Amino acid sequence: MLTDTTVVVASLAWLGLLFAAAVWGERRGWKLDRHWGGVYALSLAVYCTSWTFYGTVTQAARSGWPLPPTFVGTILLYAFGIAWLYRLVRLARESNASSIADLIATRLGRSSSLAAAVTGVALLGLIPYVALQLKAVAMSYGMLTRGGELVTPPWNDSALYVALAMALFAMLFGTRSVSAAEHNRGLVLAVAVESLLKLGVMLALGLFVVTGPDWPAPALEPQPGGADGFPALVVLGVLAMFTLPHQFHVGVVECRDERHLRTARWVFPLYMVLIALPLLPLARAGLARLAPLGVPSDLYVLALPLSQGQGGLALLAFLGGLSAATGMVILATLSLSLMIGNHWLAPLRVRGAWAQPGGPNRRGEVLLQRRAGILATVLLAWAYSRAIVGNEALADIGAVSFSALATIAPALGFAMWRPRTSPQAVLIGLALGVTAWAWMLLVPALGPMLPLPQDWLDAGPFGLAFLAPDNFLGLSGWSRMLRAVLGSLVIATL
């Protein structure tokens, strides 16, 4: 174990380095213009969050797959569907869109109600995903400083203070201009820098395992049902590039030149393959050495070096996970605050003095609203992370968040290819899709906690078996995740 002082000082030093990178990028980022395609491609790796750092090791331990299924979907998109990304970037530029809600609403009749609904779904899906990052930080900090004591009182929760630091970072570099469509060099460069760190750390961990005394570790035996839901996760990997609000922001809004997508087409998939290389060795070594001791598979990346007295490498692994969480939380809270401000708060003032010619300058108020949105999002996510302590694996939280956000995909599809579709019809489809997703995925998981008759869950409402969550439309042979993802997408589209 390491001391609290060591971990805190190292964390502050690393966050300070990211801050310095953002400041340099904001003031002198033009010096990297010739290489900005590479910076842009690396910034896309904000996709590789603490779920990648911790949760995908659990996926590998369960299934024996060397590459996370969400990565497979994303790589397939960049290999065969790059034209969709080109079209998305062009449409966003033409619409001057600063978020996925902006683009959908602008292309579909400038519907404010549809934009507000998309914002609500984004909040529903992103709060658990931000909570996942904070939970990962708390778990890893607990492993480093307290060994097996991973649950702490709220006032001692390291995740709270890290969350507040991330919120401050997002406020400083994401809310300086009222125009949300302006490119933010500093933020993009900071995310690219943190992407390099987490890749280097993961490769160092893989090298440590395969050159250690316990290698080769016994081959993995996939757990029964360990690969359930993988087809759904591949689909979610494709949709994530469109539907994750922070991924939309960095991949679409921050794309300065379409030519940068050519660089990203090979750099980003290569990055994902490289960062995934150590996952299977880590899972194999962890199951052999740590599973008999009861160590959670989410924490193998930290526990393996600690078990061999490599405190420095364990600290570096913690910083890599912190880095992965930081980039995602900053961009996610920023993108959510923009959507909340534009589509929830601004319409409330549309008839006020702000909307009148010659009315007062509300620049300060707009920026204050965005900063309040960032802080509120972070605190909601922290509260959620406290509520699920000890209840769910990181891999499961990430999959639920991805699947919730995927329900936005049909609305985005209509915005891209059928802009004359009635916004009211798209809004109804979105509502039905989210309802179907919740019925097929959330209700069975939360069944005992919900005020619903047990017969509804077992035999379906009013005895209609084809409406039971685990037998929806007779698809009882499908995994719960696959049934929820494809079912909600089809319902939202029809």
Tab-separated table of C-alpha atoms in Angstrom:
chain	number	residue	atom	x	y	z
A	1	MET	CA	0.000	0.000	0.000
A	2	LEU	CA	0.995	3.601	-0.591
A	3	THR	CA	0.421	6.605	1.642
A	4	ASP	CA	-2.418	9.030	1.000
A	5	THR	CA	0.086	11.859	0.630
A	6	THR	CA	2.000	10.077	-2.124
A	7	VAL	CA	-1.111	9.307	-4.136
A	8	VAL	CA	-2.652	12.757	-3.686
A	9	VAL	CA	0.547	14.605	-4.616
A	10	ALA	CA	1.068	12.423	-7.694
A	11	SER	CA	-2.571	12.954	-8.741
A	12	LEU	CA	-2.352	16.722	-8.343
A	13	ALA	CA	0.902	16.784	-10.295
A	14	TRP	CA	-0.692	14.865	-13.136
A	15	LEU	CA	-3.817	17.037	-13.201
A	16	GLY	CA	-1.500	20.054	-13.155
A	17	LEU	CA	0.283	18.696	-16.227
A	18	LEU	CA	-3.047	18.364	-18.033
A	19	PHE	CA	-3.912	21.915	-17.017
A	20	ALA	CA	-0.582	23.147	-18.390
A	21	ALA	CA	-1.175	21.284	-21.667
A	22	ALA	CA	-4.602	22.937	-21.972
A	23	VAL	CA	-3.155	26.398	-21.298
A	24	TRP	CA	-0.379	25.870	-23.847
A	25	GLY	CA	-2.855	24.555	-26.409
A	26	GLU	CA	-5.128	27.540	-25.928
A	27	ARG	CA	-2.315	30.065	-26.282
A	28	ARG	CA	0.092	28.389	-28.700
A	29	GLY	CA	-1.872	25.515	-30.180
A	30	TRP	CA	-1.459	27.008	-33.637
A	31	LYS	CA	2.117	25.706	-33.590
A	32	LEU	CA	0.700	22.197	-33.954
A	33	ASP	CA	-1.463	23.014	-36.979
A	34	ARG	CA	0.587	20.752	-39.251
A	35	HIS	CA	0.091	17.844	-36.871
A	36	TRP	CA	-3.404	18.607	-35.644
A	37	GLY	CA	-4.802	15.578	-37.451
A	38	GLY	CA	-2.804	13.393	-35.073
A	39	VAL	CA	-3.877	15.453	-32.047
A	40	TYR	CA	-7.505	15.125	-33.141
A	41	ALA	CA	-7.149	11.351	-33.616
A	42	LEU	CA	-5.633	10.946	-30.145
A	43	SER	CA	-8.380	13.068	-28.589
A	44	LEU	CA	-10.929	10.553	-29.890
A	45	ALA	CA	-9.419	8.133	-27.366
A	46	VAL	CA	-11.484	9.861	-24.675
A	47	TYR	CA	-13.668	6.902	-25.689
A	48	CYS	CA	-11.233	4.717	-23.705
A	49	THR	CA	-12.440	5.636	-20.230
A	50	SER	CA	-11.894	3.909	-16.897
A	51	TRP	CA	-14.264	1.243	-18.245
A	52	THR	CA	-11.447	0.390	-20.649
A	53	PHE	CA	-8.840	0.580	-17.908
A	54	TYR	CA	-10.672	-1.539	-15.348
A	55	GLY	CA	-13.991	-2.885	-16.615
A	56	THR	CA	-12.770	-4.476	-19.838
A	57	VAL	CA	-10.374	-6.634	-17.812
A	58	THR	CA	-13.501	-8.053	-16.192
A	59	GLN	CA	-15.004	-8.607	-19.640
A	60	ALA	CA	-11.863	-10.453	-20.733
A	61	ALA	CA	-11.907	-12.573	-17.555
A	62	ARG	CA	-15.531	-13.537	-18.159
A	63	SER	CA	-15.376	-14.236	-21.870
A	64	GLY	CA	-11.769	-14.845	-22.910
A	65	TRP	CA	-12.096	-12.331	-25.752
A	66	PRO	CA	-8.854	-10.442	-26.531
A	67	LEU	CA	-10.656	-7.348	-27.862
A	68	PRO	CA	-13.636	-5.701	-26.107
A	69	PRO	CA	-16.764	-6.020	-28.261
A	70	THR	CA	-17.401	-2.268	-28.158
A	71	PHE	CA	-13.938	-1.803	-29.659
A	72	VAL	CA	-14.812	-4.291	-32.401
A	73	GLY	CA	-17.876	-2.231	-33.312
A	74	THR	CA	-15.955	1.047	-33.362
A	75	ILE	CA	-13.139	-0.398	-35.477
A	76	LEU	CA	-15.708	-1.750	-37.956
A	77	LEU	CA	-17.261	1.713	-38.160
A	78	TYR	CA	-13.943	3.383	-38.997
A	79	ALA	CA	-13.066	0.644	-41.479
A	80	PHE	CA	-16.363	0.498	-43.371
A	81	GLY	CA	-18.556	3.396	-42.245
A	82	ILE	CA	-16.237	6.393	-42.378
A	83	ALA	CA	-18.580	8.037	-44.907
A	84	TRP	CA	-21.177	8.379	-42.127
A	85	LEU	CA	-18.693	10.321	-40.020
A	86	TYR	CA	-17.820	12.603	-42.944
A	87	ARG	CA	-21.510	13.321	-43.464
A	88	LEU	CA	-22.068	13.950	-39.765
A	89	VAL	CA	-19.184	16.457	-39.594
A	90	ARG	CA	-20.472	18.306	-42.667
A	91	LEU	CA	-24.037	18.493	-41.379
A	92	ALA	CA	-22.888	19.727	-37.976
A	93	ARG	CA	-20.776	22.436	-39.593
A	94	GLU	CA	-23.632	23.540	-41.870
A	95	SER	CA	-26.024	23.640	-38.903
A	96	ASN	CA	-23.482	25.286	-36.591
A	97	ALA	CA	-24.405	22.547	-34.104
A	98	SER	CA	-22.624	22.412	-30.761
A	99	SER	CA	-24.210	19.145	-29.583
A	100	ILE	CA	-26.107	16.103	-30.800
A	101	ALA	CA	-29.356	17.692	-29.567
A	102	ASP	CA	-28.595	20.811	-31.633
A	103	LEU	CA	-28.070	18.801	-34.801
A	104	ILE	CA	-31.194	16.667	-34.384
A	105	ALA	CA	-33.420	19.630	-33.577
A	106	THR	CA	-32.013	21.841	-36.342
A	107	ARG	CA	-32.442	19.182	-39.007
A	108	LEU	CA	-35.938	18.191	-37.849
A	109	GLY	CA	-37.937	21.391	-37.963
A	110	ARG	CA	-36.032	23.224	-35.225
A	111	SER	CA	-38.132	21.416	-32.647
A	112	SER	CA	-37.307	22.641	-29.144
A	113	SER	CA	-39.309	19.818	-27.529
A	114	LEU	CA	-37.317	17.203	-29.434
A	115	ALA	CA	-34.030	18.837	-28.425
A	116	ALA	CA	-35.164	18.883	-24.787
A	117	ALA	CA	-36.095	15.195	-24.974
A	118	VAL	CA	-32.718	14.238	-26.479
A	119	THR	CA	-31.054	16.207	-23.671
A	120	GLY	CA	-33.070	14.237	-21.123
A	121	VAL	CA	-32.029	10.897	-22.617
A	122	ALA	CA	-28.399	12.053	-22.711
A	123	LEU	CA	-28.590	12.951	-19.025
A	124	LEU	CA	-30.206	9.585	-18.230
A	125	GLY	CA	-27.406	7.713	-19.974
A	126	LEU	CA	-24.420	9.844	-19.020
A	127	ILE	CA	-25.008	10.207	-15.275
A	128	PRO	CA	-24.306	6.473	-14.664
A	129	TYR	CA	-21.330	6.622	-17.033
A	130	VAL	CA	-19.797	9.596	-15.221
A	131	ALA	CA	-20.566	7.773	-11.964
A	132	LEU	CA	-18.626	4.801	-13.321
A	133	GLN	CA	-15.546	7.005	-13.685
A	134	LEU	CA	-15.880	8.315	-10.145
A	135	LYS	CA	-16.500	4.846	-8.742
A	136	ALA	CA	-13.377	3.593	-10.528
A	137	VAL	CA	-11.317	6.401	-8.987
A	138	ALA	CA	-12.667	5.637	-5.507
A	139	MET	CA	-12.073	1.885	-5.866
A	140	SER	CA	-8.549	2.288	-7.185
A	141	TYR	CA	-7.633	4.879	-4.546
A	142	GLY	CA	-8.954	2.559	-1.864
A	143	MET	CA	-6.919	-0.346	-3.225
A	144	LEU	CA	-3.726	1.728	-3.260
A	145	THR	CA	-4.054	3.302	0.164
A	146	ARG	CA	-6.239	0.982	2.214
A	147	GLY	CA	-5.792	-2.450	0.689
A	148	GLY	CA	-9.125	-4.241	0.746
A	149	GLU	CA	-11.114	-1.434	2.405
A	150	LEU	CA	-12.803	0.025	-0.660
A	151	VAL	CA	-15.895	1.580	0.973
A	152	THR	CA	-15.417	4.894	2.815
A	153	PRO	CA	-17.699	7.504	4.399
A	154	PRO	CA	-18.830	10.258	1.996
A	155	TRP	CA	-16.559	12.892	3.557
A	156	ASN	CA	-13.540	10.618	3.011
A	157	ASP	CA	-14.514	9.662	-0.531
A	158	SER	CA	-11.649	10.559	-2.856
A	159	ALA	CA	-14.071	10.498	-5.791
A	160	LEU	CA	-15.849	13.605	-4.483
A	161	TYR	CA	-12.698	15.708	-4.461
A	162	VAL	CA	-11.531	14.380	-7.812
A	163	ALA	CA	-14.987	15.131	-9.236
A	164	LEU	CA	-14.820	18.715	-7.987
A	165	ALA	CA	-11.346	19.121	-9.509
A	166	MET	CA	-12.625	17.776	-12.839
A	167	ALA	CA	-15.600	20.146	-12.696
A	168	LEU	CA	-13.259	23.082	-12.076
A	169	PHE	CA	-11.125	22.047	-15.073
A	170	ALA	CA	-14.217	21.838	-17.299
A	171	MET	CA	-15.407	25.252	-16.117
A	172	LEU	CA	-12.038	26.890	-16.756
A	173	PHE	CA	-11.532	25.541	-20.267
A	174	GLY	CA	-15.012	24.772	-21.487
A	175	THR	CA	-17.023	27.817	-20.467
A	176	ARG	CA	-14.905	30.769	-21.529
A	177	SER	CA	-16.934	31.639	-24.618
A	178	VAL	CA	-20.675	31.930	-25.143
A	179	SER	CA	-20.301	30.414	-28.627
A	180	ALA	CA	-20.224	26.679	-27.963
A	181	ALA	CA	-19.409	25.921	-31.598
A	182	GLU	CA	-15.934	27.490	-31.354
A	183	HIS	CA	-13.031	25.050	-31.448
A	184	ASN	CA	-11.261	24.565	-28.139
A	185	ARG	CA	-7.620	23.775	-28.881
A	186	GLY	CA	-6.612	23.618	-25.234
A	187	LEU	CA	-9.183	21.061	-24.236
A	188	VAL	CA	-8.511	18.855	-27.266
A	189	LEU	CA	-4.758	18.940	-26.655
A	190	ALA	CA	-5.215	18.053	-22.975
A	191	VAL	CA	-7.355	15.047	-23.918
A	192	ALA	CA	-4.744	13.950	-26.466
A	193	VAL	CA	-2.029	14.138	-23.796
A	194	GLU	CA	-4.049	12.068	-21.321
A	195	SER	CA	-4.689	9.533	-24.091
A	196	LEU	CA	-0.941	9.058	-24.556
A	197	LEU	CA	-0.452	8.498	-20.833
A	198	LYS	CA	-3.129	5.847	-20.447
A	199	LEU	CA	-1.856	4.004	-23.531
A	200	GLY	CA	1.708	4.031	-22.206
A	201	VAL	CA	0.578	2.836	-18.781
A	202	MET	CA	-1.510	-0.007	-20.186
A	203	LEU	CA	1.357	-1.219	-22.386
A	204	ALA	CA	3.742	-1.035	-19.418
A	205	LEU	CA	1.341	-3.171	-17.376
A	206	GLY	CA	1.120	-5.717	-20.165
A	207	LEU	CA	4.915	-5.883	-20.425
A	208	PHE	CA	5.152	-6.290	-16.650
A	209	VAL	CA	2.788	-9.258	-16.724
A	210	VAL	CA	4.279	-11.144	-19.668
A	211	THR	CA	7.849	-10.732	-18.395
A	212	GLY	CA	6.952	-11.614	-14.795
A	213	PRO	CA	7.705	-14.863	-12.961
A	214	ASP	CA	4.108	-16.123	-13.190
A	215	TRP	CA	3.903	-15.989	-16.976
A	216	PRO	CA	2.624	-17.845	-18.874
A	217	ALA	CA	-0.497	-17.914	-16.725
A	218	PRO	CA	-3.097	-20.651	-17.213
A	219	ALA	CA	-5.368	-20.174	-20.195
A	220	LEU	CA	-8.756	-18.663	-19.521
A	221	GLU	CA	-11.861	-20.791	-19.385
A	222	PRO	CA	-14.775	-18.543	-20.370
A	223	GLN	CA	-17.485	-18.391	-17.752
A	224	PRO	CA	-20.921	-19.782	-18.657
A	225	GLY	CA	-22.760	-16.893	-20.252
A	226	GLY	CA	-19.632	-14.765	-20.157
A	227	ALA	CA	-20.078	-13.741	-23.785
A	228	ASP	CA	-23.813	-13.062	-23.488
A	229	GLY	CA	-24.703	-9.694	-24.907
A	230	PHE	CA	-21.555	-9.428	-27.045
A	231	PRO	CA	-23.483	-8.904	-30.302
A	232	ALA	CA	-25.335	-6.051	-28.596
A	233	LEU	CA	-22.068	-4.541	-27.374
A	234	VAL	CA	-20.638	-4.656	-30.911
A	235	VAL	CA	-23.682	-2.693	-32.104
A	236	LEU	CA	-23.255	-0.254	-29.230
A	237	GLY	CA	-19.598	0.203	-30.212
A	238	VAL	CA	-20.743	1.354	-33.649
A	239	LEU	CA	-23.404	3.692	-32.284
A	240	ALA	CA	-21.180	5.155	-29.556
A	241	MET	CA	-19.338	7.392	-32.015
A	242	PHE	CA	-22.670	9.059	-32.838
A	243	THR	CA	-24.671	8.920	-29.620
A	244	LEU	CA	-22.230	9.537	-26.736
A	245	PRO	CA	-22.535	13.338	-26.258
A	246	HIS	CA	-18.871	13.767	-25.290
A	247	GLN	CA	-17.760	11.624	-28.239
A	248	PHE	CA	-19.948	13.712	-30.543
A	249	HIS	CA	-18.343	16.853	-29.131
A	250	VAL	CA	-14.730	15.796	-29.615
A	251	GLY	CA	-15.290	13.852	-32.843
A	252	VAL	CA	-17.708	16.168	-34.637
A	253	VAL	CA	-17.790	19.629	-33.059
A	254	GLU	CA	-14.000	19.734	-32.572
A	255	CYS	CA	-13.188	18.410	-36.057
A	256	ARG	CA	-11.455	21.422	-37.595
A	257	ASP	CA	-10.858	19.865	-41.001
A	258	GLU	CA	-12.469	16.862	-42.690
A	259	ARG	CA	-8.988	15.708	-43.726
A	260	HIS	CA	-8.303	14.949	-40.066
A	261	LEU	CA	-10.777	12.077	-40.343
A	262	ARG	CA	-8.369	10.401	-42.780
A	263	THR	CA	-5.715	10.363	-40.077
A	264	ALA	CA	-8.192	9.280	-37.431
A	265	ARG	CA	-9.385	6.430	-39.639
A	266	TRP	CA	-6.190	4.468	-38.995
A	267	VAL	CA	-4.721	6.100	-35.856
A	268	PHE	CA	-7.788	5.620	-33.656
A	269	PRO	CA	-8.400	1.924	-34.485
A	270	LEU	CA	-4.667	1.259	-34.026
A	271	TYR	CA	-4.836	2.980	-30.644
A	272	MET	CA	-7.734	0.756	-29.562
A	273	VAL	CA	-5.926	-2.405	-30.627
A	274	LEU	CA	-2.766	-1.375	-28.758
A	275	ILE	CA	-4.541	-0.415	-25.529
A	276	ALA	CA	-6.466	-3.700	-25.627
A	277	LEU	CA	-3.381	-5.913	-26.064
A	278	PRO	CA	-2.661	-6.263	-22.308
A	279	LEU	CA	-6.266	-7.008	-21.301
A	280	LEU	CA	-6.177	-10.780	-21.767
A	281	PRO	CA	-2.750	-11.226	-20.104
A	282	LEU	CA	-3.926	-9.102	-17.179
A	283	ALA	CA	-7.092	-11.166	-16.852
A	284	ARG	CA	-5.193	-14.463	-17.022
A	285	ALA	CA	-2.564	-13.407	-14.491
A	286	GLY	CA	-5.176	-11.898	-12.188
A	287	LEU	CA	-7.378	-14.978	-12.195
A	288	ALA	CA	-4.381	-17.182	-11.416
A	289	ARG	CA	-2.840	-15.062	-8.657
A	290	LEU	CA	-5.576	-12.814	-7.241
A	291	ALA	CA	-8.955	-14.476	-7.789
A	292	PRO	CA	-8.328	-17.040	-4.989
A	293	LEU	CA	-7.748	-14.067	-2.650
A	294	GLY	CA	-11.087	-12.493	-3.534
A	295	VAL	CA	-9.674	-9.465	-5.368
A	296	PRO	CA	-12.270	-7.981	-7.798
A	297	SER	CA	-11.275	-8.404	-11.433
A	298	ASP	CA	-11.927	-4.676	-11.972
A	299	LEU	CA	-8.814	-4.013	-9.862
A	300	TYR	CA	-6.338	-6.494	-11.350
A	301	VAL	CA	-4.438	-3.658	-13.045
A	302	LEU	CA	-3.554	-2.286	-9.602
A	303	ALA	CA	-3.459	-5.432	-7.506
A	304	LEU	CA	-1.034	-7.335	-9.753
A	305	PRO	CA	1.894	-4.880	-9.380
A	306	LEU	CA	1.064	-4.376	-5.685
A	307	SER	CA	1.171	-8.135	-5.101
A	308	GLN	CA	4.766	-8.185	-6.356
A	309	GLY	CA	5.908	-5.115	-4.441
A	310	GLN	CA	5.867	-2.792	-7.474
A	311	GLY	CA	4.295	0.239	-5.790
A	312	GLY	CA	5.630	2.651	-8.394
A	313	LEU	CA	3.983	0.749	-11.248
A	314	ALA	CA	0.757	0.499	-9.250
A	315	LEU	CA	0.802	4.273	-8.771
A	316	LEU	CA	1.377	4.752	-12.495
A	317	ALA	CA	-1.575	2.436	-13.177
A	318	PHE	CA	-3.716	4.537	-10.845
A	319	LEU	CA	-2.698	7.699	-12.712
A	320	GLY	CA	-3.590	6.021	-15.989
A	321	GLY	CA	-7.058	5.192	-14.678
A	322	LEU	CA	-7.415	8.692	-13.252
A	323	SER	CA	-6.384	10.089	-16.620
A	324	ALA	CA	-8.950	7.933	-18.416
A	325	ALA	CA	-11.677	9.108	-16.063
A	326	THR	CA	-10.646	12.761	-16.174
A	327	GLY	CA	-10.907	13.238	-19.933
A	328	MET	CA	-14.318	11.617	-20.107
A	329	VAL	CA	-15.793	13.474	-17.117
A	330	ILE	CA	-14.579	16.866	-18.351
A	331	LEU	CA	-15.996	16.435	-21.854
A	332	ALA	CA	-19.189	14.716	-20.708
A	333	THR	CA	-20.068	17.396	-18.166
A	334	LEU	CA	-19.197	20.122	-20.656
A	335	SER	CA	-21.386	18.650	-23.409
A	336	LEU	CA	-24.260	18.038	-20.993
A	337	SER	CA	-24.064	21.566	-19.596
A	338	LEU	CA	-24.287	22.970	-23.142
A	339	MET	CA	-27.343	20.855	-23.901
A	340	ILE	CA	-29.066	21.693	-20.605
A	341	GLY	CA	-28.383	25.400	-21.023
A	342	ASN	CA	-29.453	25.534	-24.669
A	343	HIS	CA	-32.481	23.262	-24.559
A	344	TRP	CA	-33.807	23.370	-21.011
A	345	LEU	CA	-32.893	26.743	-19.532
A	346	ALA	CA	-32.775	29.049	-22.585
A	347	PRO	CA	-36.363	28.260	-23.720
A	348	LEU	CA	-37.597	29.375	-20.297
A	349	ARG	CA	-36.264	32.875	-21.040
A	350	VAL	CA	-37.192	33.071	-24.704
A	351	ARG	CA	-39.969	35.586	-24.024
A	352	GLY	CA	-37.928	37.668	-21.609
A	353	ALA	CA	-35.756	40.743	-22.143
A	354	TRP	CA	-32.940	38.502	-23.400
A	355	ALA	CA	-34.897	37.750	-26.562
A	356	GLN	CA	-35.812	41.364	-27.294
A	357	PRO	CA	-33.742	43.582	-29.644
A	358	GLY	CA	-31.553	45.825	-27.572
A	359	GLY	CA	-32.047	43.693	-24.454
A	360	PRO	CA	-29.320	43.354	-21.827
A	361	ASN	CA	-26.156	41.377	-22.530
A	362	ARG	CA	-26.604	37.967	-20.884
A	363	ARG	CA	-23.132	36.588	-21.598
A	364	GLY	CA	-22.254	36.264	-17.926
A	365	GLU	CA	-25.553	34.590	-17.153
A	366	VAL	CA	-25.125	32.048	-19.944
A	367	LEU	CA	-21.651	31.101	-18.746
A	368	LEU	CA	-22.880	30.881	-15.144
A	369	GLN	CA	-25.657	28.506	-16.226
A	370	ARG	CA	-23.162	26.264	-17.986
A	371	ARG	CA	-20.867	26.192	-14.973
A	372	ALA	CA	-23.788	25.379	-12.705
A	373	GLY	CA	-24.768	22.585	-15.102
A	374	ILE	CA	-21.263	21.122	-14.940
A	375	LEU	CA	-21.248	21.191	-11.133
A	376	ALA	CA	-24.760	19.728	-10.878
A	377	THR	CA	-23.913	16.897	-13.287
A	378	VAL	CA	-20.768	15.983	-11.382
A	379	LEU	CA	-22.537	15.993	-8.021
A	380	LEU	CA	-25.437	13.901	-9.353
A	381	ALA	CA	-22.955	11.378	-10.742
A	382	TRP	CA	-21.062	11.285	-7.453
A	383	ALA	CA	-24.303	10.656	-5.547
A	384	TYR	CA	-25.129	7.832	-7.980
A	385	SER	CA	-21.651	6.345	-7.535
A	386	ARG	CA	-22.202	6.314	-3.761
A	387	ALA	CA	-25.551	4.591	-4.212
A	388	ILE	CA	-24.075	1.697	-6.208
A	389	VAL	CA	-20.990	1.069	-4.068
A	390	GLY	CA	-20.433	-2.670	-3.965
A	391	ASN	CA	-23.451	-3.421	-6.154
A	392	GLU	CA	-22.309	-3.595	-9.790
A	393	ALA	CA	-19.194	-4.331	-11.785
A	394	LEU	CA	-17.834	-1.447	-13.826
A	395	ALA	CA	-18.392	-3.388	-17.055
A	396	ASP	CA	-22.114	-3.695	-16.294
A	397	ILE	CA	-22.571	0.018	-15.560
A	398	GLY	CA	-20.846	0.960	-18.797
A	399	ALA	CA	-22.997	-1.373	-20.868
A	400	VAL	CA	-26.224	0.007	-19.362
A	401	SER	CA	-25.139	3.594	-20.087
A	402	PHE	CA	-24.185	2.800	-23.692
A	403	SER	CA	-27.519	1.072	-24.276
A	404	ALA	CA	-29.518	4.022	-22.876
A	405	LEU	CA	-27.711	6.499	-25.125
A	406	ALA	CA	-28.175	4.215	-28.141
A	407	THR	CA	-31.898	5.023	-28.116
A	408	ILE	CA	-30.946	8.429	-29.577
A	409	ALA	CA	-29.600	6.747	-32.736
A	410	PRO	CA	-32.913	6.514	-34.670
A	411	ALA	CA	-33.591	10.236	-34.092
A	412	LEU	CA	-30.093	11.044	-35.348
A	413	GLY	CA	-30.654	8.794	-38.347
A	414	PHE	CA	-33.830	10.645	-39.295
A	415	ALA	CA	-31.990	13.958	-38.862
A	416	MET	CA	-29.196	12.837	-41.190
A	417	TRP	CA	-31.155	11.073	-43.935
A	418	ARG	CA	-34.860	11.945	-43.538
A	419	PRO	CA	-34.925	15.587	-42.366
A	420	ARG	CA	-38.513	16.062	-43.555
A	421	THR	CA	-39.778	13.542	-41.005
A	422	SER	CA	-42.238	15.041	-38.548
A	423	PRO	CA	-40.380	16.019	-35.343
A	424	GLN	CA	-43.449	14.956	-33.344
A	425	ALA	CA	-43.202	11.454	-34.842
A	426	VAL	CA	-39.489	11.271	-34.002
A	427	LEU	CA	-40.223	12.473	-30.458
A	428	ILE	CA	-42.858	9.774	-29.985
A	429	GLY	CA	-40.445	7.166	-31.356
A	430	LEU	CA	-37.733	8.328	-28.954
A	431	ALA	CA	-40.129	8.105	-25.997
A	432	LEU	CA	-41.269	4.617	-27.004
A	433	GLY	CA	-37.680	3.482	-27.537
A	434	VAL	CA	-36.567	4.666	-24.093
A	435	THR	CA	-39.643	3.057	-22.523
A	436	ALA	CA	-38.930	-0.249	-24.253
A	437	TRP	CA	-35.275	-0.098	-23.178
A	438	ALA	CA	-36.245	0.523	-19.564
A	439	TRP	CA	-38.859	-2.245	-19.610
A	440	MET	CA	-36.523	-4.860	-21.075
A	441	LEU	CA	-33.311	-3.952	-19.249
A	442	LEU	CA	-33.898	-1.862	-16.141
A	443	VAL	CA	-37.166	-3.316	-14.841
A	444	PRO	CA	-35.919	-6.941	-14.641
A	445	ALA	CA	-32.728	-5.802	-12.898
A	446	LEU	CA	-34.559	-3.585	-10.417
A	447	GLY	CA	-37.658	-5.775	-10.118
A	448	PRO	CA	-37.622	-6.335	-6.332
A	449	MET	CA	-37.173	-2.599	-5.737
A	450	LEU	CA	-40.074	-1.518	-7.965
A	451	PRO	CA	-43.767	-1.338	-6.971
A	452	LEU	CA	-44.794	-3.762	-9.717
A	453	PRO	CA	-46.680	-7.055	-9.372
A	454	GLN	CA	-44.254	-9.961	-9.677
A	455	ASP	CA	-46.656	-11.593	-12.155
A	456	TRP	CA	-45.997	-8.747	-14.590
A	457	LEU	CA	-42.302	-9.592	-14.613
A	458	ASP	CA	-42.785	-13.352	-14.870
A	459	ALA	CA	-45.840	-13.735	-17.077
A	460	GLY	CA	-46.220	-10.268	-18.591
A	461	PRO	CA	-48.778	-7.511	-17.937
A	462	PHE	CA	-52.326	-8.869	-17.761
A	463	GLY	CA	-50.996	-12.347	-18.545
A	464	LEU	CA	-49.639	-11.345	-21.969
A	465	ALA	CA	-46.476	-13.442	-22.006
A	466	PHE	CA	-45.044	-11.778	-25.118
A	467	LEU	CA	-44.816	-8.504	-23.141
A	468	ALA	CA	-42.825	-9.955	-20.238
A	469	PRO	CA	-39.418	-8.221	-20.025
A	470	ASP	CA	-37.434	-11.449	-20.456
A	471	ASN	CA	-39.749	-12.792	-23.182
A	472	PHE	CA	-40.500	-9.600	-25.075
A	473	LEU	CA	-42.025	-10.502	-28.456
A	474	GLY	CA	-40.985	-14.103	-27.831
A	475	LEU	CA	-37.247	-13.323	-27.814
A	476	SER	CA	-36.513	-15.316	-24.665
A	477	GLY	CA	-33.473	-16.964	-26.269
A	478	TRP	CA	-31.667	-13.630	-26.626
A	479	SER	CA	-29.542	-12.073	-23.932
A	480	ARG	CA	-31.223	-9.306	-21.957
A	481	MET	CA	-28.816	-6.705	-23.361
A	482	LEU	CA	-29.282	-7.741	-26.999
A	483	ARG	CA	-33.060	-7.859	-26.605
A	484	ALA	CA	-33.145	-4.382	-25.027
A	485	VAL	CA	-30.781	-2.750	-27.543
A	486	LEU	CA	-32.263	-4.111	-30.763
A	487	GLY	CA	-35.831	-3.975	-29.464
A	488	SER	CA	-35.590	-0.317	-28.442
A	489	LEU	CA	-33.883	0.651	-31.721
A	490	VAL	CA	-36.563	-1.059	-33.836
A	491	ILE	CA	-39.420	0.414	-31.798
A	492	ALA	CA	-37.923	3.922	-31.903
A	493	THR	CA	-37.497	3.651	-35.679
A	494	LEU	CA	-40.964	2.330	-36.461
